[in-house]
Coordinates of C-alpha atoms and ligand atoms in Angstrom, one line a residue:
Chain A
X1 CA 127.3 -61.3 6.6
X2 CA 129.1 -64.6 6.3
X3 CA 128.0 -65.3 2.8
X4 CA 130.0 -64.1 -0.2
X5 CA 129.3 -60.5 -1.2
X6 CA 127.7 -59.9 -4.7
X7 CA 130.5 -57.5 -5.6
X8 CA 133.9 -57.4 -4.0
X9 CA 136.7 -55.1 -5.1
X10 CA 140.1 -55.1 -3.6
X11 CA 143.3 -53.2 -4.3
X12 CA 141.9 -52.0 -7.6
X13 CA 144.1 -49.6 -9.6
X14 CA 142.7 -48.4 -12.9
X15 CA 143.4 -45.6 -15.4
X16 CA 143.8 -44.5 -18.9
X17 CA 147.2 -43.1 -19.7
X18 CA 150.5 -43.2 -17.9
X19 CA 149.2 -43.1 -14.3
X20 CA 146.3 -44.5 -12.5
X21 CA 143.1 -42.5 -12.0
X22 CA 141.9 -44.7 -9.2
X23 CA 144.3 -46.3 -6.7
X24 CA 143.9 -49.1 -4.2
X25 CA 140.2 -49.1 -4.1
X26 CA 138.4 -51.6 -1.9
X27 CA 134.7 -51.9 -1.6
X28 CA 131.9 -54.5 -1.4
X29 CA 128.2 -54.7 -2.1
X30 CA 126.3 -57.5 -0.3
X31 CA 123.4 -59.4 -1.8
X32 CA 120.4 -57.2 -1.8
X33 CA 122.4 -54.3 -0.6
X34 CA 122.6 -50.8 -2.1
X35 CA 125.8 -48.9 -1.8
X36 CA 126.6 -45.4 -2.9
X37 CA 129.9 -44.0 -4.2
X38 CA 130.0 -40.3 -3.6
X39 CA 132.7 -37.8 -4.5
X40 CA 133.5 -34.5 -6.3
X41 CA 133.9 -34.2 -10.1
X42 CA 136.9 -36.1 -11.4
X43 CA 137.3 -38.2 -8.2
X44 CA 137.3 -41.4 -10.3
X45 CA 133.8 -42.7 -9.6
X46 CA 132.9 -43.4 -13.2
X47 CA 136.3 -45.0 -13.7
X48 CA 135.5 -47.5 -10.9
X49 CA 132.2 -48.5 -12.6
X50 CA 134.0 -48.7 -16.0
X51 CA 136.6 -50.9 -14.5
X52 CA 134.0 -53.3 -13.1
X53 CA 132.5 -53.6 -16.6
X54 CA 135.9 -54.2 -18.1
X55 CA 135.8 -51.0 -20.1
X56 CA 139.1 -49.7 -18.7
X57 CA 141.9 -51.5 -20.3
X58 CA 144.4 -50.7 -17.6
X59 CA 143.2 -52.3 -14.4
X60 CA 144.8 -54.3 -11.7
X61 CA 143.5 -55.8 -8.5
X62 CA 140.6 -58.1 -7.6
X63 CA 137.1 -57.6 -9.0
X64 CA 134.8 -60.5 -8.1
X65 CA 131.1 -60.8 -8.8
X66 CA 129.6 -63.6 -6.8
X67 CA 132.1 -66.4 -7.2
X68 CA 133.4 -65.2 -10.5
X69 CA 136.7 -63.3 -10.8
X70 CA 135.9 -60.8 -13.6
X71 CA 139.1 -58.8 -13.4
X72 CA 140.4 -60.5 -16.6
X73 CA 137.2 -61.0 -18.5
X74 CA 136.3 -59.0 -21.6
X75 CA 133.4 -56.6 -21.3
X76 CA 130.9 -58.6 -23.3
X77 CA 131.4 -61.6 -21.0
X78 CA 130.9 -59.5 -17.9
X79 CA 127.8 -58.1 -19.5
X80 CA 126.1 -61.5 -19.9
X81 CA 124.3 -61.6 -16.6
X82 CA 127.1 -60.6 -14.2
X83 CA 127.1 -56.8 -14.2
X84 CA 125.1 -54.2 -16.2
X85 CA 125.4 -50.5 -16.3
X86 CA 123.2 -47.5 -16.7
X87 CA 126.1 -45.3 -17.8
X88 CA 127.0 -41.7 -17.3
X89 CA 125.2 -39.8 -20.1
X90 CA 122.8 -42.7 -20.6
X91 CA 124.2 -43.7 -23.9
X92 CA 121.0 -45.0 -25.4
X93 CA 121.0 -46.3 -29.0
X94 CA 119.2 -43.1 -30.1
X95 CA 118.4 -44.3 -33.6
X96 CA 116.4 -47.2 -32.3
X97 CA 113.1 -47.5 -30.6
X98 CA 112.5 -47.7 -26.8
X99 CA 111.6 -51.4 -27.0
X100 CA 114.6 -52.2 -29.2
X101 CA 116.9 -50.5 -26.7
X102 CA 115.4 -52.6 -23.9
X103 CA 115.6 -55.9 -26.0
X104 CA 119.2 -55.2 -26.8
X105 CA 119.8 -55.1 -23.1
X106 CA 118.7 -58.8 -23.0
X107 CA 121.0 -59.8 -25.7
X108 CA 122.5 -62.8 -23.9
X109 CA 119.0 -64.1 -23.2
X110 CA 117.9 -63.9 -26.8
X111 CA 117.3 -67.7 -27.0
X112 CA 115.1 -67.5 -23.8
X113 CA 112.0 -65.8 -25.1
X114 CA 109.9 -66.4 -22.0
X115 CA 112.5 -64.9 -19.7
X116 CA 113.0 -61.9 -22.0
X117 CA 109.2 -61.2 -22.0
X118 CA 109.0 -61.5 -18.2
X119 CA 111.9 -59.0 -17.9
X120 CA 110.3 -56.7 -20.4
X121 CA 107.0 -56.8 -18.5
X122 CA 108.8 -56.0 -15.2
X123 CA 110.5 -53.0 -16.8
X124 CA 107.2 -51.7 -18.1
X125 CA 105.8 -52.4 -14.7
X126 CA 108.5 -50.2 -13.1
X127 CA 108.1 -47.4 -15.8
X128 CA 104.6 -47.6 -17.2
X129 CA 105.3 -44.6 -19.4
X130 CA 107.9 -46.6 -21.4
X131 CA 105.2 -49.1 -22.4
X132 CA 103.1 -46.3 -23.9
X133 CA 106.2 -45.0 -25.8
X134 CA 107.7 -48.4 -26.7
X135 CA 107.6 -47.9 -30.5
X136 CA 109.0 -44.3 -30.2
X137 CA 112.5 -43.5 -31.3
X138 CA 114.5 -43.1 -28.1
X139 CA 116.0 -39.9 -29.2
X140 CA 112.5 -38.3 -29.1
X141 CA 112.2 -39.0 -25.3
X142 CA 112.7 -36.4 -22.5
X143 CA 115.8 -36.7 -20.4
X144 CA 113.9 -38.4 -17.6
X145 CA 112.3 -40.9 -19.9
X146 CA 115.7 -41.6 -21.5
X147 CA 117.1 -42.3 -18.0
X148 CA 114.3 -44.8 -17.5
X149 CA 115.2 -46.5 -20.7
X150 CA 118.9 -46.7 -19.6
X151 CA 117.8 -48.2 -16.3
X152 CA 115.4 -50.5 -18.0
X153 CA 118.1 -51.7 -20.5
X154 CA 120.3 -52.4 -17.5
X155 CA 117.6 -54.5 -15.9
X156 CA 117.0 -56.5 -19.0
X157 CA 120.2 -58.5 -18.7
X158 CA 119.1 -59.7 -15.3
X159 CA 122.5 -58.9 -13.7
X160 CA 123.9 -59.9 -10.4
X161 CA 125.0 -56.3 -9.7
X162 CA 123.5 -53.2 -11.2
X163 CA 125.8 -50.1 -11.7
X164 CA 124.1 -46.7 -11.9
X165 CA 126.2 -43.7 -12.8
X166 CA 124.5 -40.5 -11.7
X167 CA 121.0 -41.4 -12.7
X168 CA 119.7 -38.1 -11.2
X169 CA 121.9 -35.8 -13.1
X170 CA 120.2 -33.0 -15.1
X171 CA 116.7 -34.2 -14.2
X172 CA 113.7 -32.3 -12.9
X173 CA 112.7 -32.9 -9.2
X174 CA 109.7 -35.0 -10.4
X175 CA 111.9 -37.1 -12.6
X176 CA 114.5 -37.6 -9.8
X177 CA 111.7 -38.8 -7.6
X178 CA 110.6 -41.3 -10.2
X179 CA 114.1 -42.6 -10.5
X180 CA 114.6 -42.8 -6.7
X181 CA 111.3 -44.7 -6.4
X182 CA 112.4 -47.1 -9.1
X183 CA 115.7 -47.8 -7.3
X184 CA 113.7 -48.4 -4.1
X185 CA 111.4 -50.8 -5.9
X186 CA 114.5 -52.6 -7.4
X187 CA 115.7 -53.0 -3.8
X188 CA 112.4 -54.6 -2.8
X189 CA 112.8 -57.0 -5.7
X190 CA 116.1 -58.0 -4.2
X191 CA 118.6 -56.3 -6.5
X192 CA 122.1 -55.4 -5.5
X193 CA 123.0 -51.8 -6.5
X194 CA 126.2 -49.7 -6.7
X195 CA 125.1 -46.1 -7.2
X196 CA 127.4 -43.3 -8.2
X197 CA 125.9 -40.0 -7.1
X198 CA 126.7 -36.3 -6.7
X199 CA 123.4 -35.8 -4.8
X200 CA 123.8 -36.9 -1.2
X201 CA 120.0 -36.7 -0.6
X202 CA 119.4 -39.3 -3.4
X203 CA 122.2 -41.5 -2.1
X204 CA 120.9 -41.5 1.5
X205 CA 117.3 -42.2 0.4
X206 CA 118.3 -45.3 -1.5
X207 CA 121.4 -46.8 0.0
X208 CA 122.5 -48.7 3.1
X209 CA 126.1 -47.6 3.1
X210 CA 128.1 -44.8 1.4
X211 CA 131.7 -44.6 0.3
X212 CA 133.3 -41.3 -0.2
X213 CA 135.9 -41.0 -2.9
X214 CA 138.3 -38.1 -3.6
X215 CA 141.3 -38.0 -5.9
X216 CA 141.0 -41.6 -6.9
X217 CA 140.9 -43.0 -3.4
X218 CA 138.2 -44.1 -1.0
X219 CA 138.7 -41.8 2.0
X220 CA 135.7 -42.6 4.2
X221 CA 132.7 -44.9 4.7
X222 CA 129.5 -44.0 6.5
X223 CA 125.9 -44.8 7.1
X224 CA 122.9 -42.7 6.0
X225 CA 121.9 -42.2 9.6
X226 CA 125.3 -40.6 10.4
X227 CA 124.6 -38.0 7.7
X228 CA 121.1 -37.3 8.7
X229 CA 122.2 -36.8 12.3
X230 CA 124.7 -34.1 11.5
X231 CA 127.4 -36.0 9.5
X232 CA 126.6 -33.7 6.6
X233 CA 129.4 -31.3 7.5
X234 CA 132.0 -34.1 7.2
X235 CA 130.6 -35.0 3.9
X236 CA 130.6 -31.4 2.6
X237 CA 134.2 -31.1 3.6
X238 CA 135.1 -34.0 1.2
X239 CA 132.8 -32.9 -1.6
X240 CA 134.3 -29.4 -1.4
Chain B
X1 CA 118.4 -41.1 -74.0
X2 CA 116.4 -44.1 -72.6
X3 CA 119.2 -46.4 -73.7
X4 CA 121.9 -44.7 -71.7
X5 CA 119.7 -44.4 -68.7
X6 CA 119.0 -48.1 -68.8
X7 CA 122.6 -49.2 -69.3
X8 CA 123.6 -46.6 -66.7
X9 CA 121.2 -48.1 -64.2
X10 CA 122.6 -51.5 -65.0
X11 CA 126.3 -50.6 -64.5
X12 CA 125.3 -48.3 -61.7
X13 CA 123.7 -51.1 -59.7
X14 CA 127.1 -52.8 -59.8
X15 CA 128.9 -49.7 -58.7
X16 CA 126.2 -49.4 -56.0
X17 CA 126.9 -52.9 -54.8
X18 CA 130.6 -52.2 -54.4
X19 CA 129.7 -48.9 -52.8
X20 CA 127.4 -50.7 -50.4
X21 CA 130.2 -53.3 -49.7
X22 CA 132.5 -50.4 -48.7
X23 CA 129.7 -48.8 -46.7
X24 CA 128.7 -51.9 -44.8
X25 CA 132.2 -52.4 -43.3
X26 CA 132.5 -48.7 -42.7
X27 CA 129.1 -48.6 -41.1
X28 CA 130.0 -51.0 -38.3
X29 CA 133.8 -50.3 -37.9
X30 CA 134.4 -46.8 -39.2
X31 CA 137.1 -48.3 -41.4
X32 CA 137.2 -47.9 -45.2
X33 CA 138.5 -51.1 -46.6
X34 CA 140.6 -50.0 -49.6
X35 CA 141.0 -53.7 -50.6
X36 CA 137.2 -53.9 -51.5
X37 CA 137.8 -53.8 -55.2
X38 CA 140.3 -56.6 -54.8
X39 CA 137.7 -58.7 -52.9
X40 CA 135.5 -58.3 -55.9
X41 CA 138.4 -59.4 -58.2
X42 CA 139.0 -62.5 -56.1
X43 CA 135.5 -63.8 -56.9
X44 CA 135.9 -63.0 -60.6
X45 CA 139.3 -64.8 -60.9
X46 CA 138.3 -67.9 -58.9
X47 CA 135.0 -68.2 -60.7
X48 CA 136.7 -67.9 -64.1
X49 CA 139.4 -70.4 -63.1
X50 CA 137.0 -73.0 -61.8
X51 CA 134.5 -72.6 -64.7
X52 CA 137.3 -73.0 -67.3
X53 CA 138.5 -76.2 -65.5
X54 CA 135.0 -77.7 -66.1
X55 CA 133.0 -77.1 -62.9
X56 CA 129.4 -76.0 -63.3
X57 CA 129.1 -72.2 -63.4
X58 CA 126.9 -72.0 -60.3
X59 CA 129.4 -74.0 -58.3
X60 CA 132.3 -71.9 -59.6
X61 CA 130.4 -68.7 -58.7
X62 CA 129.6 -70.0 -55.2
X63 CA 133.2 -70.9 -54.6
X64 CA 134.3 -67.5 -55.9
X65 CA 132.1 -65.6 -53.5
X66 CA 133.2 -67.9 -50.7
X67 CA 136.9 -67.1 -51.4
X68 CA 136.1 -63.4 -51.4
X69 CA 134.4 -63.9 -48.0
X70 CA 137.5 -65.6 -46.6
X71 CA 139.9 -62.9 -48.0
X72 CA 137.5 -60.2 -46.6
X73 CA 137.7 -61.7 -43.1
X74 CA 141.5 -62.0 -43.5
X75 CA 141.6 -58.3 -44.5
X76 CA 140.0 -57.5 -41.1
X77 CA 142.1 -59.9 -39.1
X78 CA 145.4 -59.0 -40.7
X79 CA 145.1 -55.4 -41.8
X80 CA 142.6 -53.8 -39.5
X81 CA 142.4 -55.4 -36.1
X82 CA 146.0 -55.2 -35.1
X83 CA 146.0 -51.5 -35.9
X84 CA 142.9 -50.8 -33.9
X85 CA 144.2 -52.9 -31.0
X86 CA 147.3 -50.8 -30.6
X87 CA 145.5 -47.5 -31.0
X88 CA 141.8 -47.4 -31.8
X89 CA 141.9 -43.8 -33.0
X90 CA 144.8 -44.5 -35.4
X91 CA 144.4 -44.0 -39.2
X92 CA 146.9 -46.7 -39.9
X93 CA 144.2 -48.7 -41.6
X94 CA 144.5 -46.3 -44.5
X95 CA 147.9 -47.7 -45.3
X96 CA 147.4 -51.3 -44.2
X97 CA 144.2 -51.9 -46.2
X98 CA 145.9 -50.4 -49.3
X99 CA 148.8 -52.6 -48.6
X100 CA 146.6 -55.6 -48.3
X101 CA 145.0 -54.6 -51.7
X102 CA 148.4 -54.5 -53.4
X103 CA 149.3 -57.9 -52.0
X104 CA 146.1 -59.6 -53.1
X105 CA 146.3 -58.0 -56.5
X106 CA 149.9 -59.1 -57.1
X107 CA 149.2 -62.5 -55.8
X108 CA 146.4 -62.8 -58.3
X109 CA 148.6 -61.5 -61.1
X110 CA 151.3 -64.0 -60.1
X111 CA 148.8 -66.9 -60.0
X112 CA 146.8 -66.2 -63.1
X113 CA 149.1 -63.9 -65.1
X114 CA 148.5 -60.2 -65.8
X115 CA 146.2 -60.7 -68.8
X116 CA 142.5 -61.2 -69.1
X117 CA 140.9 -64.6 -69.2
X118 CA 137.5 -65.7 -70.3
X119 CA 134.6 -65.4 -67.8
X120 CA 131.7 -67.8 -68.1
X121 CA 128.7 -66.1 -69.7
X122 CA 125.8 -66.1 -67.2
X123 CA 122.9 -64.9 -69.2
X124 CA 124.5 -63.7 -72.4
X125 CA 122.7 -63.6 -75.7
X126 CA 119.2 -62.8 -74.4
X127 CA 118.0 -59.2 -74.7
X128 CA 114.8 -57.5 -74.0
X129 CA 113.5 -54.5 -76.0
X130 CA 112.1 -51.8 -73.7
X131 CA 110.6 -48.8 -75.5
X132 CA 113.2 -47.8 -78.1
X133 CA 116.0 -49.3 -76.1
X134 CA 117.5 -52.7 -75.4
X135 CA 118.4 -54.2 -72.0
X136 CA 120.4 -57.5 -72.0
X137 CA 119.3 -60.2 -69.6
X138 CA 122.7 -59.8 -68.0
X139 CA 121.9 -56.1 -67.3
X140 CA 118.5 -57.0 -66.0
X141 CA 120.0 -59.6 -63.7
X142 CA 122.4 -56.9 -62.3
X143 CA 119.5 -54.5 -61.6
X144 CA 117.3 -57.1 -60.0
X145 CA 120.1 -58.6 -57.9
X146 CA 121.2 -55.1 -56.7
X147 CA 117.6 -54.2 -55.8
X148 CA 117.2 -57.4 -53.8
X149 CA 120.5 -57.1 -52.0
X150 CA 119.9 -53.4 -51.2
X151 CA 116.4 -54.0 -49.9
X152 CA 117.5 -57.2 -48.1
X153 CA 120.2 -55.3 -46.3
X154 CA 117.8 -52.7 -45.0
X155 CA 115.3 -55.3 -43.9
X156 CA 117.9 -57.2 -42.0
X157 CA 119.4 -54.1 -40.5
X158 CA 116.1 -52.7 -39.3
X159 CA 114.1 -55.8 -38.4
X160 CA 116.4 -58.5 -37.0
X161 CA 118.1 -58.6 -33.7
X162 CA 121.5 -59.0 -35.5
X163 CA 120.8 -56.0 -37.6
X164 CA 119.8 -54.0 -34.6
X165 CA 123.0 -55.1 -32.9
X166 CA 124.9 -53.9 -35.9
X167 CA 123.2 -50.5 -35.6
X168 CA 124.1 -50.4 -31.9
X169 CA 127.7 -51.3 -32.6
X170 CA 127.8 -48.7 -35.3
X171 CA 126.4 -46.0 -33.0
X172 CA 128.4 -46.8 -29.8
X173 CA 130.7 -49.8 -29.9
X174 CA 131.7 -49.4 -26.3
X175 CA 128.1 -49.5 -25.1
X176 CA 127.4 -52.4 -27.4
X177 CA 130.0 -54.4 -25.7
X178 CA 128.5 -53.3 -22.3
X179 CA 125.3 -55.0 -23.3
X180 CA 127.1 -58.2 -24.1
X181 CA 128.0 -57.8 -27.8
X182 CA 131.3 -59.3 -28.9
X183 CA 132.2 -56.4 -31.1
X184 CA 135.0 -58.3 -32.8
X185 CA 132.6 -60.9 -34.0
X186 CA 130.2 -58.2 -35.2
X187 CA 133.0 -56.5 -37.1
X188 CA 134.1 -59.8 -38.7
X189 CA 130.5 -60.5 -39.8
X190 CA 130.4 -57.0 -41.3
X191 CA 133.6 -57.6 -43.3
X192 CA 132.3 -61.0 -44.4
X193 CA 128.9 -59.6 -45.6
X194 CA 130.7 -56.7 -47.3
X195 CA 133.0 -59.2 -49.1
X196 CA 130.0 -61.2 -50.3
X197 CA 128.4 -58.0 -51.7
X198 CA 131.6 -57.2 -53.5
X199 CA 131.9 -60.8 -54.8
X200 CA 128.3 -60.7 -56.2
X201 CA 129.1 -57.5 -57.9
X202 CA 132.1 -59.3 -59.5
X203 CA 129.8 -62.1 -60.8
X204 CA 127.6 -59.5 -62.4
X205 CA 130.4 -57.6 -64.1
X206 CA 132.6 -60.5 -65.0
X207 CA 130.8 -61.4 -68.2
X208 CA 131.4 -57.9 -69.6
X209 CA 134.9 -57.2 -68.4
X210 CA 136.4 -60.7 -68.4
X211 CA 138.7 -61.9 -65.6
X212 CA 141.6 -59.6 -65.0
X213 CA 143.7 -59.3 -61.8
X214 CA 143.7 -55.5 -62.0
X215 CA 139.9 -55.3 -62.2
X216 CA 139.8 -54.2 -58.5
X217 CA 141.4 -50.9 -59.1
X218 CA 138.8 -49.4 -61.4
X219 CA 135.8 -50.9 -59.7
X220 CA 137.1 -50.2 -56.2
X221 CA 137.4 -46.5 -57.2
X222 CA 133.9 -46.4 -58.8
X223 CA 132.5 -48.1 -55.7
X224 CA 134.2 -45.4 -53.5
X225 CA 132.7 -42.6 -55.6
X226 CA 129.3 -44.3 -55.4
X227 CA 129.6 -44.4 -51.6
X228 CA 130.7 -40.8 -51.3
X229 CA 128.2 -39.2 -53.6
X230 CA 125.4 -41.2 -52.2
X231 CA 126.3 -40.6 -48.5
X232 CA 126.8 -44.3 -47.9
X233 CA 129.1 -43.6 -44.9
X234 CA 125.9 -42.9 -42.9
X235 CA 123.5 -45.4 -44.5
X236 CA 124.8 -48.2 -46.6
X237 CA 121.8 -48.2 -48.9
X238 CA 122.6 -44.6 -49.9
X239 CA 125.7 -46.0 -51.6
X240 CA 123.3 -47.9 -53.9
X241 CA 121.5 -44.6 -54.9
X242 CA 125.0 -43.1 -55.4
X243 CA 126.0 -46.0 -57.6
X244 CA 122.9 -45.6 -59.8
X245 CA 123.5 -41.9 -60.2
X246 CA 127.1 -42.5 -61.0
X247 CA 126.2 -45.2 -63.6
X248 CA 123.8 -42.9 -65.4
X249 CA 126.3 -40.0 -65.3
X250 CA 129.0 -42.2 -66.8
X251 CA 126.9 -43.7 -69.5
X252 CA 125.3 -40.4 -70.2
X253 CA 128.8 -38.8 -70.6
X254 CA 129.8 -41.6 -73.0
X255 CA 126.6 -41.1 -75.1
X256 CA 126.5 -37.3 -75.1
X257 CA 130.1 -36.2 -74.8
X258 CA 132.4 -38.9 -76.4
X259 CA 133.1 -42.5 -75.8
X260 CA 136.0 -41.8 -73.4
X261 CA 134.1 -39.4 -71.2
X262 CA 133.2 -41.9 -68.6
X263 CA 136.8 -42.0 -67.6
X264 CA 136.8 -38.4 -66.3
X265 CA 133.2 -37.2 -66.0
X266 CA 132.3 -39.2 -62.9
X267 CA 135.2 -37.5 -61.0
X268 CA 133.8 -34.1 -61.9
X269 CA 130.4 -35.2 -60.7
X270 CA 132.0 -36.4 -57.4
X271 CA 133.9 -33.2 -56.8
X272 CA 130.8 -31.1 -57.6
X273 CA 128.6 -33.1 -55.3
X274 CA 131.1 -33.1 -52.5
X275 CA 131.5 -29.3 -52.8
X276 CA 127.7 -28.7 -52.8
X277 CA 126.8 -31.4 -50.3
X278 CA 129.8 -33.0 -48.5
X279 CA 127.6 -35.5 -46.7
X280 CA 126.5 -37.0 -50.0
X281 CA 123.1 -36.7 -51.5
X282 CA 121.0 -39.3 -49.7
X283 CA 122.1 -39.0 -46.1
X284 CA 121.9 -36.4 -43.3
X285 CA 125.5 -36.5 -42.2
X286 CA 128.9 -38.0 -43.1
X287 CA 130.6 -39.7 -40.2
X288 CA 133.9 -39.5 -42.1
X289 CA 133.9 -35.8 -41.5
X290 CA 133.0 -36.1 -37.8
X291 CA 135.4 -36.7 -35.0
X292 CA 135.8 -40.5 -34.6
X293 CA 133.9 -42.3 -31.9
X294 CA 135.5 -45.1 -30.1
X295 CA 136.0 -47.8 -32.7
X296 CA 135.6 -51.5 -32.4
X297 CA 138.6 -52.9 -30.7
X298 CA 137.9 -55.0 -27.7
X299 CA 137.6 -58.7 -28.1
Ligands
ATP301 N1 138.9 -41.7 -21.4 C1 139.7 -41.1 -20.5 N2 141.0 -40.9 -20.9 C2 141.8 -40.2 -20.1 N3 141.5 -39.7 -18.8 C3 140.2 -39.9 -18.4 C4 139.2 -40.6 -19.3 N4 138.1 -40.6 -18.6 C5 138.3 -40.0 -17.4 N5 139.6 -39.5 -17.3 C6 140.1 -38.8 -16.2 O1 140.0 -39.6 -15.0 C7 139.7 -38.8 -13.9 C8 138.4 -39.4 -13.2 O2 137.4 -39.4 -14.1 P1 136.0 -40.0 -13.7 O3 135.1 -39.8 -14.9 O4 136.2 -41.4 -13.2 O5 135.5 -39.0 -12.6 P2 134.0 -39.0 -11.9 O6 134.3 -39.1 -10.5 O7 133.1 -39.9 -12.5 O8 133.6 -37.5 -12.2 P3 132.2 -36.8 -12.5 O9 131.5 -36.7 -11.2 O10 132.5 -35.5 -13.1 O11 131.5 -37.8 -13.4 C9 139.5 -37.4 -14.4 O12 140.6 -36.6 -14.1 C10 139.4 -37.5 -15.9 O13 140.0 -36.4 -16.6
MG302 MG1 131.4 -39.7 -13.6

């Protein structure tokens, strides 16, 4: 672990109004590593991801992706190959087709047709159903399929770090399984993931390390093995 | 009957262009630029000035539209962006774009004087008999130009990456920036395109109204009515349909009620349509009456 982590956050404070929603957050994601951020509703998990994307105006502290300090970069610069997000609520461009949503994800690669096509093929490889539906308006898709588009759109910018905000929320067990397998496949392809989850089982299946966040602070860090061998009760205490 | 429908369609396509101009900037930024009529006026005044000092008409027209474009971008940079930066949910742009309109109008009146000047004829003197009615070449030009610009806008919006980016920015500006769009640039382009549409409308109306610094008031209002009755706040092209309907109503009122009726009849039509169908006639919803989504502010 001597090399630089893909994502490094230190002393991050971020919020919306008069006071900070998250305080003094430190976390890191190594290259090819998958890390989960667990915590109850309102803990500030989404706020951490939004701060990484530069979507929270009020942020202080260090956020580094690879060698680049992104803590003062505007969102659209961060989105050009450094970080990409499959956000809470998916936020697809519902009045556009599946393929247009995916291609918009590769906006900064628009002059590199070959790379865009390779990425598009890799998304269709990951989610074959999207290829069949590629001309369909994305608002006509099921929740699971929409989540696949959101993840696909995130992949299309070929980012250093992928941020996923509760990709399993409100999905059927089958769809959750597809999403989990997709994340495992991404890991095989060498991606670095930061996964926000409410579902501990999903996080432990996918991730190498887990951070626990409550009331805007990181309160614990553990390994999936710890949880499997009885650490569940500690976790439940945090998650309420 | 045929005569007022034809001339209604001709004037309506100009109202429709101004309506579309308003709708294009609203579509991407959720801002109504109340200086839109003045952007049209800038083209008319600059074109008249240059043509009367001896430049070829096409060059004068081009320079006129270019000036509108610059003033349109300035209206965003000066009157809109600072307001959204301080609070993106603020309605301060209502006042600031109106203020910008007053400044531009008075500057024009100061430069050119408050009276009308000649506007170069573009296709005057030619007319085409259609059935029992007559359409001047000038009117035909307005109809064709409006059709091309309306269709062209739809094609670009739906079939080019930039158009799709505009749609994405319109639907969810924050997510658009999270896929790498510089939403400030997208907004500036929207204001520039919208100023070009207004400027072209000015070129089409100039030969009939002559060049007057207060032209923007009337036409800005008619453009606004066109956008509202068409439902252009949701789909800019609906403003064109609204404009055509407005033009036919106004000309019809002139022909069937009395020659002053076009001054008040369109407002009755507007009120009736907004009572029956607040979203406008050619759209499924009116974003003006919805809670505002996050507007374009980051840069
Ligand atoms: N746009 C906003 N403006 C003001 N406060 C906000 C905003 N978004 C979130 N908050 C507040 O910040 C706190 C943390 O929110 P956040 O969305 O980060 O939590 P979360 O951990 O993602 O929760 P959940 O699991 O429910 O998604 C909450 O108290 C919330 O009310
Ligand atoms: Mg959340």
